PDB file of C-alpha atoms in Angstrom:
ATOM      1  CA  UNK A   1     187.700 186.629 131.682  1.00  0.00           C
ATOM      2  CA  UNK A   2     185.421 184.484 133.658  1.00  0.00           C
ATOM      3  CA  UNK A   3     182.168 185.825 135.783  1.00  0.00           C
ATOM      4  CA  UNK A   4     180.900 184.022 138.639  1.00  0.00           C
ATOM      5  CA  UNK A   5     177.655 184.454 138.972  1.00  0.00           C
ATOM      6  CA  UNK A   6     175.023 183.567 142.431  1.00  0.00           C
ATOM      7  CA  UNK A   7     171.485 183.604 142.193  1.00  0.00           C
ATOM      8  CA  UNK A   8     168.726 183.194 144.675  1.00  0.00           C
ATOM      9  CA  UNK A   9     166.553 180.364 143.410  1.00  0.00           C
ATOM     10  CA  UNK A  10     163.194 182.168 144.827  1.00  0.00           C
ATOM     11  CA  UNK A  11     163.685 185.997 145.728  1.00  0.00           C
ATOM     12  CA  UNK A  12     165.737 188.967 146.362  1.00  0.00           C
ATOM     13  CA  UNK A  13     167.052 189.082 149.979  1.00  0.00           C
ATOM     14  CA  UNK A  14     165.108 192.657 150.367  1.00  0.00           C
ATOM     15  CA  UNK A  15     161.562 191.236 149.725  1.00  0.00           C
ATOM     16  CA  UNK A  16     162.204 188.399 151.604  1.00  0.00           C
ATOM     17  CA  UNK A  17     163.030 191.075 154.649  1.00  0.00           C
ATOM     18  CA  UNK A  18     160.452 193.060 153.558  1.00  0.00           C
ATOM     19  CA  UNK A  19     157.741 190.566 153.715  1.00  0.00           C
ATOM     20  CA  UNK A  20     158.454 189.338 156.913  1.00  0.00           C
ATOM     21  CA  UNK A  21     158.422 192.909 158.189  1.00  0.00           C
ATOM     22  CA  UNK A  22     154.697 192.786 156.973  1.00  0.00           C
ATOM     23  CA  UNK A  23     153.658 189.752 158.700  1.00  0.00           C
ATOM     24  CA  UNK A  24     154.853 190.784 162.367  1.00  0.00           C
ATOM     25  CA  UNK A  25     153.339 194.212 161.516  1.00  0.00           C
ATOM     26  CA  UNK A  26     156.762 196.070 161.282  1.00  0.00           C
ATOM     27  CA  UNK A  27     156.561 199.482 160.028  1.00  0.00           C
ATOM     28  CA  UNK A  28     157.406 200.719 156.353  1.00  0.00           C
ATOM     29  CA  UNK A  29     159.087 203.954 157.839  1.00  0.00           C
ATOM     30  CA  UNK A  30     161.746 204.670 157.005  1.00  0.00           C
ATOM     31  CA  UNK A  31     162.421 200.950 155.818  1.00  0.00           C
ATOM     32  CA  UNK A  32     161.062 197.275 156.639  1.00  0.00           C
ATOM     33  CA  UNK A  33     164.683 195.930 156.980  1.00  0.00           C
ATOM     34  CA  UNK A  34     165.854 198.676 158.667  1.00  0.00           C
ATOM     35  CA  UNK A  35     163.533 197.767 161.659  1.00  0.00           C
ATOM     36  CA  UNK A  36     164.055 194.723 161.221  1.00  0.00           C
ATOM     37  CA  UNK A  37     167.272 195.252 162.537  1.00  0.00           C
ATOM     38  CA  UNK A  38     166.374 197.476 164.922  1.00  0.00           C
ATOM     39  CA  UNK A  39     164.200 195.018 166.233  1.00  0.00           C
ATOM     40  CA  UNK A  40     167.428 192.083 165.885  1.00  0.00           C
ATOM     41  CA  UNK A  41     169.263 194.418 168.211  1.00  0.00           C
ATOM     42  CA  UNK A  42     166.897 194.194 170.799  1.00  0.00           C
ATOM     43  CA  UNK A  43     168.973 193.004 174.476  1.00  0.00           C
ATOM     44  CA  UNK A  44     167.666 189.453 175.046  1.00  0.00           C
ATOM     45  CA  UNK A  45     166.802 188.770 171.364  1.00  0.00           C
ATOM     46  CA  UNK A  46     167.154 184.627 171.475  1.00  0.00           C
ATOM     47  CA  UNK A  47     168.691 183.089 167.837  1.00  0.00           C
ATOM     48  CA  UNK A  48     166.105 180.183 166.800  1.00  0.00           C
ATOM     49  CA  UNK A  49     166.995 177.717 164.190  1.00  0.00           C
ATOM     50  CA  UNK A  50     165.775 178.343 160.767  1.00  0.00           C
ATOM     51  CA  UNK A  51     166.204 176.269 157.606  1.00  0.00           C
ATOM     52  CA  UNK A  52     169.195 177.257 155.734  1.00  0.00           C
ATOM     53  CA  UNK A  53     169.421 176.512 151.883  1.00  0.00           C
ATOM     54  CA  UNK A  54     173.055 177.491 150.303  1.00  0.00           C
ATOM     55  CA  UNK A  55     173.154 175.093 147.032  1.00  0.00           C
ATOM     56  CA  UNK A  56     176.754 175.717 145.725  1.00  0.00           C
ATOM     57  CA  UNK A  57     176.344 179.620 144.709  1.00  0.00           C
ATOM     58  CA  UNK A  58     172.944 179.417 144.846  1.00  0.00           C
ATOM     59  CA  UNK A  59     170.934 180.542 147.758  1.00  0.00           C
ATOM     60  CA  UNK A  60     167.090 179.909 148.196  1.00  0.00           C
ATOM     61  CA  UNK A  61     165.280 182.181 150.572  1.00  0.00           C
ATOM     62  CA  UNK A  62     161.430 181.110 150.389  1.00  0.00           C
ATOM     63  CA  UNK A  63     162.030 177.641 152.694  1.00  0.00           C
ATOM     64  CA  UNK A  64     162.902 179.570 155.418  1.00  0.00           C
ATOM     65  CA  UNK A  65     160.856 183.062 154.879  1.00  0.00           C
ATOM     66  CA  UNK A  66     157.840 180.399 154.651  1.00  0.00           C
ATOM     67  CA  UNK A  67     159.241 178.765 158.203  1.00  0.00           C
ATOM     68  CA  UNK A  68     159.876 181.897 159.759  1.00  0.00           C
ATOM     69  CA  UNK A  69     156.209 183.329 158.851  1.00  0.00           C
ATOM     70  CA  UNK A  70     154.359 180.353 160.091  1.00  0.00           C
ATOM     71  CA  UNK A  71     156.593 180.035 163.568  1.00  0.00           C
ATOM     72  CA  UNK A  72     155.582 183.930 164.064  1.00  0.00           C
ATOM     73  CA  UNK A  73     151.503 182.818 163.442  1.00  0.00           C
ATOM     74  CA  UNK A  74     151.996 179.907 165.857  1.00  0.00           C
ATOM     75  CA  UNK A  75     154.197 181.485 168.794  1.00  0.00           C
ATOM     76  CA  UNK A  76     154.134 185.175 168.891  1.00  0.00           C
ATOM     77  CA  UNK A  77     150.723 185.671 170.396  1.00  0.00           C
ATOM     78  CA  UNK A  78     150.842 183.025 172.447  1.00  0.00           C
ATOM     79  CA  UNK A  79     154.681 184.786 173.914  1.00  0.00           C
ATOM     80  CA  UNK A  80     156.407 182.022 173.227  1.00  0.00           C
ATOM     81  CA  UNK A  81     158.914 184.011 170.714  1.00  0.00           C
ATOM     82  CA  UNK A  82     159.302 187.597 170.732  1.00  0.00           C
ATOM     83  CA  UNK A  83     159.501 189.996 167.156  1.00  0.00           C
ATOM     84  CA  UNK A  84     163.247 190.613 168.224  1.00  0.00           C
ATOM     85  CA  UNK A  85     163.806 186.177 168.156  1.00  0.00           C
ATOM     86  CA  UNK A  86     162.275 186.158 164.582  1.00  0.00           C
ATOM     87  CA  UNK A  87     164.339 189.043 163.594  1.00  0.00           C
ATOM     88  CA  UNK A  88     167.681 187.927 165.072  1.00  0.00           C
ATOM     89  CA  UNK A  89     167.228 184.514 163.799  1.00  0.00           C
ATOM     90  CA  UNK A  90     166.270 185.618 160.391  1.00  0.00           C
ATOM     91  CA  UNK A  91     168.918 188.520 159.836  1.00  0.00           C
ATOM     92  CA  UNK A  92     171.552 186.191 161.598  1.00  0.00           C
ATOM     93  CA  UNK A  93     170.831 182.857 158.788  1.00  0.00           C
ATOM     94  CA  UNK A  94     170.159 185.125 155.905  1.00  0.00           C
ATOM     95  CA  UNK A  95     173.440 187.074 156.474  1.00  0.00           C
ATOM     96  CA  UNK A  96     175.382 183.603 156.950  1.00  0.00           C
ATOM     97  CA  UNK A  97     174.604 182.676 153.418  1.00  0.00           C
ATOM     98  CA  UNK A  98     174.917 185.315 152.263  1.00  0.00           C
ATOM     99  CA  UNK A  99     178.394 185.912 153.870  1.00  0.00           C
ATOM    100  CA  UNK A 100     179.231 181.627 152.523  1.00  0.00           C
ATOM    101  CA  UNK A 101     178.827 182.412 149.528  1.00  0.00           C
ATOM    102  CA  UNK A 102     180.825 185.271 149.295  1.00  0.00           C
ATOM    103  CA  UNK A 103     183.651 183.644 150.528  1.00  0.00           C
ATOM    104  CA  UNK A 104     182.531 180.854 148.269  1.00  0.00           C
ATOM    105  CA  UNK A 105     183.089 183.623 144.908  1.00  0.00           C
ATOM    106  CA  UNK A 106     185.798 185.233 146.816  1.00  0.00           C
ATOM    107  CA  UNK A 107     188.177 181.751 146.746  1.00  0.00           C
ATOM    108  CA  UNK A 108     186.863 180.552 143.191  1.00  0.00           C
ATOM    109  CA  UNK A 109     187.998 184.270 141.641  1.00  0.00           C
ATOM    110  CA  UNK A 110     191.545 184.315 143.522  1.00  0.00           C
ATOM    111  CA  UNK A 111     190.036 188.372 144.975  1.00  0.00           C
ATOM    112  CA  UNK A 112     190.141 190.080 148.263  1.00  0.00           C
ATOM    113  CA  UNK A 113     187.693 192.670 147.879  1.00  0.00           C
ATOM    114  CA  UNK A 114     184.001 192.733 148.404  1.00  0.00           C
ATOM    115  CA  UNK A 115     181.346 195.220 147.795  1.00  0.00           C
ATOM    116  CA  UNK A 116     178.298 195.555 149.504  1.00  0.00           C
ATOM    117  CA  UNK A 117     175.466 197.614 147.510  1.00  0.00           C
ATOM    118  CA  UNK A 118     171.716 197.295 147.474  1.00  0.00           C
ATOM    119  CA  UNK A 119     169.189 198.202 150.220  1.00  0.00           C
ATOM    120  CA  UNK A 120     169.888 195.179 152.313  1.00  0.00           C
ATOM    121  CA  UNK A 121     173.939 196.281 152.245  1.00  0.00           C
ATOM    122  CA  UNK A 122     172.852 199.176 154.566  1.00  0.00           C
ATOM    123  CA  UNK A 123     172.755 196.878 157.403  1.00  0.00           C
ATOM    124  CA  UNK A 124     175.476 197.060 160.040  1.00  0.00           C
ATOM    125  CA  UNK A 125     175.156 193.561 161.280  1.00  0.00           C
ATOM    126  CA  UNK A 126     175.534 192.356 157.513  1.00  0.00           C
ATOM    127  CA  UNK A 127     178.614 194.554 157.271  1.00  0.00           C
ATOM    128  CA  UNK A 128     180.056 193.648 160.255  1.00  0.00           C
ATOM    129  CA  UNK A 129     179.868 189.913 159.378  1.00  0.00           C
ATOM    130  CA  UNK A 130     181.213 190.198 155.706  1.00  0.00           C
ATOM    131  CA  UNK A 131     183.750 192.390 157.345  1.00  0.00           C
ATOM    132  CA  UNK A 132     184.613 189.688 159.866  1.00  0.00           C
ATOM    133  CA  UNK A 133     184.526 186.740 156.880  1.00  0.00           C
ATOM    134  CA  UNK A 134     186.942 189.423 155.061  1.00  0.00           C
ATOM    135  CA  UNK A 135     189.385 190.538 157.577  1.00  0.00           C
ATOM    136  CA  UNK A 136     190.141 186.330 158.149  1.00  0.00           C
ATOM    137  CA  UNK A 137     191.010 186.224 154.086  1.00  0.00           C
ATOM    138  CA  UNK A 138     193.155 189.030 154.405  1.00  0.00           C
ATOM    139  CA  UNK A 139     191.162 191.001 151.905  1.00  0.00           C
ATOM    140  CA  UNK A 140     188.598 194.705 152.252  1.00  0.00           C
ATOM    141  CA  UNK A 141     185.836 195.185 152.620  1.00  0.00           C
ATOM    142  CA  UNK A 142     183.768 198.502 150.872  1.00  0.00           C
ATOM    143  CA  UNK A 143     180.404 199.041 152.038  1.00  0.00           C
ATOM    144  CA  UNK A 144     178.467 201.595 150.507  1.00  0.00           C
ATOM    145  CA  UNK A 145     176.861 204.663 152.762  1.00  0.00           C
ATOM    146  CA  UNK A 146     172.725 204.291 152.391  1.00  0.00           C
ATOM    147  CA  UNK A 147     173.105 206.988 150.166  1.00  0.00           C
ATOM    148  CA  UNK A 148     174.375 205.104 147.453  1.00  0.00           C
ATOM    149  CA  UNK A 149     172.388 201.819 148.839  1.00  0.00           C
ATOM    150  CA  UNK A 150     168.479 202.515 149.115  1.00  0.00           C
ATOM    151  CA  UNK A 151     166.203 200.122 146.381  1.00  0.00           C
ATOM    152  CA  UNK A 152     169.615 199.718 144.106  1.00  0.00           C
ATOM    153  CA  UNK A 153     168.711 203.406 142.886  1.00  0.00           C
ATOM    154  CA  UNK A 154     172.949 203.451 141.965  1.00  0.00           C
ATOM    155  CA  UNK A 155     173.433 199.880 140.509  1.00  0.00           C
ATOM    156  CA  UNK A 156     169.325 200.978 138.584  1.00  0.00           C
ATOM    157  CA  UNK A 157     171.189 204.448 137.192  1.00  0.00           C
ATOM    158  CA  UNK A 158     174.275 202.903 136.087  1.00  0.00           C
ATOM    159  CA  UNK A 159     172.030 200.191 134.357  1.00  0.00           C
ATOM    160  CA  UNK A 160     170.019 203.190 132.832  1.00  0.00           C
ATOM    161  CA  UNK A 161     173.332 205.154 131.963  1.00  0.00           C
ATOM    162  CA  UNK A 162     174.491 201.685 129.913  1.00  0.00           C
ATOM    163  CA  UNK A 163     171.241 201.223 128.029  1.00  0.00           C
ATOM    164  CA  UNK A 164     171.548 205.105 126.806  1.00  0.00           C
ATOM    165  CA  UNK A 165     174.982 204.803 126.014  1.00  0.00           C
ATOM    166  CA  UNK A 166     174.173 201.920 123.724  1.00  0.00           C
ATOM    167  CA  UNK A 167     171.238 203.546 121.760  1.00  0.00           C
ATOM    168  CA  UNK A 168     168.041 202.125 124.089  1.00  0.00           C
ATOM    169  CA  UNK A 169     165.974 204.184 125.394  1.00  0.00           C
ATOM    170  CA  UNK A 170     162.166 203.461 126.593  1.00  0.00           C
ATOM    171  CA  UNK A 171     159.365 206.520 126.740  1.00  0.00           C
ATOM    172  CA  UNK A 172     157.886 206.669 130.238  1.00  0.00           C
ATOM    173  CA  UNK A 173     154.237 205.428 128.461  1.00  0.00           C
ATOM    174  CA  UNK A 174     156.206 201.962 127.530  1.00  0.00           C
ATOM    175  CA  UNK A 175     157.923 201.868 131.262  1.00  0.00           C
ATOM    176  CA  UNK A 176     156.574 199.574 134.021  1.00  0.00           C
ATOM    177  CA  UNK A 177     158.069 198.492 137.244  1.00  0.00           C
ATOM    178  CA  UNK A 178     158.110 194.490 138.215  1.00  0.00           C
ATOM    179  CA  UNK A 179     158.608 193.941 141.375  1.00  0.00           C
ATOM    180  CA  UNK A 180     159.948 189.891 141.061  1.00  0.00           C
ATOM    181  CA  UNK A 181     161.974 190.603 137.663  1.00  0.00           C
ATOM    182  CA  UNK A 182     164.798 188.505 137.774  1.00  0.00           C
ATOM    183  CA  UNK A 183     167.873 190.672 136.568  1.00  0.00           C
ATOM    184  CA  UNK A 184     169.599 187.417 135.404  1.00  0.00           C
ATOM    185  CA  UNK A 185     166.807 187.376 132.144  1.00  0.00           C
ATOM    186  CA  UNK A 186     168.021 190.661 130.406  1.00  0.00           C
ATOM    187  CA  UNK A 187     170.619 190.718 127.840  1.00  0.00           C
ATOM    188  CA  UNK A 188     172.746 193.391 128.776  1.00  0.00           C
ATOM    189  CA  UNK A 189     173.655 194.558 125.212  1.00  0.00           C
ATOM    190  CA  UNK A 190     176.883 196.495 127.307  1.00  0.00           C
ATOM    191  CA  UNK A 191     178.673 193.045 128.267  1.00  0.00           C
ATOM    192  CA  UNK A 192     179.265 191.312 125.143  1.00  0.00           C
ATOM    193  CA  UNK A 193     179.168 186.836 125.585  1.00  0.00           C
ATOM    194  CA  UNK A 194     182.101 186.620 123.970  1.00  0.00           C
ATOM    195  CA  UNK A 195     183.917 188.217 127.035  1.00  0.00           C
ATOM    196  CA  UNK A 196     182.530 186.221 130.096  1.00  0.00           C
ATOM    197  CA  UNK A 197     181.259 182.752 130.983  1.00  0.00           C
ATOM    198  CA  UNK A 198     178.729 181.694 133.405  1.00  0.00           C
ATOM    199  CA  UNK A 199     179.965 179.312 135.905  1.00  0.00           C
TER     200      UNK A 199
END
């Protein structure tokens, strides 16, 4: 059994969204990147290049979260690009990559099924473009309802469920909460080496 594995070189898609909600002064209610895409949808919204930074499975999201902040200091006061431009463009490149390298794992693994889970999978533009990517391979697509999809709170439970089933257990006084943890650095005691291979 083999597992393919893709990691962003800088940060999770969400804070990247997130952040940039911030620095156009997008509201937190009920979710930075779901008005984000509210704003994205926005009749007239104009798609600006951004850099985009897919390195075989690996996608890097700071280059062009760093681009996208600056052009927003520089232009949107001065009306030269709106908050729905700098949303479009940024859901629309994010989304591609995200979408490439799905295909990417989708060709290398011989499947025809994705899933799309996490905060970020709540959006209907991102589901709509896996979909399409999908649909040309012949394959499904499942996207979860945001039920299931808000801050990971499923894929954190499972995880939880896992580490109790396997005899670790933390007491709240020894818990913490890091926001930049990379998931890739714990050993997941559950999914034994001997069974998959990172390629």
């Amino acid at each position: 059994m083999f597992m393919l594995r893709t990691v962003t070189a800088t940060e999770a898609i969400g804070n990247c969204l997130d952040r940039f909600a911030r620095v156009i002064g997008l509201s937190n209610d009920p979710s930075p990147g779901y008005n984000i895409e509210q704003e994205a949808k926005k009749p007239g919204a104009k798609f600006l290049e951004l850099p985009y930074v897919v390195k075989g499975m690996d996608v890097s999201f700071s280059g062009i979260l760093t681009f996208v902040e600056q052009e927003a200091k520089k232009k949107l006061q001065k009306g030269l690009v709106s908050k729905a431009d700098l949303c479009f463009s940024l859901q629309e490149t994010l989304f591609a990559m995200l979408v490439e390298i799905t295909e990417r794992a989708m060709a290398h693994c011989g499947q025809n099924q994705v899933l799309i889970v996490g905060g970020v999978g709540c959006n209907k533009r991102l589901q709509e473009m896996m979909a399409a990517m999908v649909q040309e391979r012949g394959g499904q697509l499942c996207a979860m309802d945001h039920r299931y999809c808000i801050d990971n709170g499923a894929m954190i439970a499972q995880a939880g469920i896992f580490a109790l089933q396997h005899g670790i257990t933390t007491s709240l006084k020894d818990s913490w909460c890091t926001q930049r943890f990379r998931t890739d650095q714990v050993h997941a005691i559950w999914r034994p080496a001997s069974t998959s291979h990172h390629t």
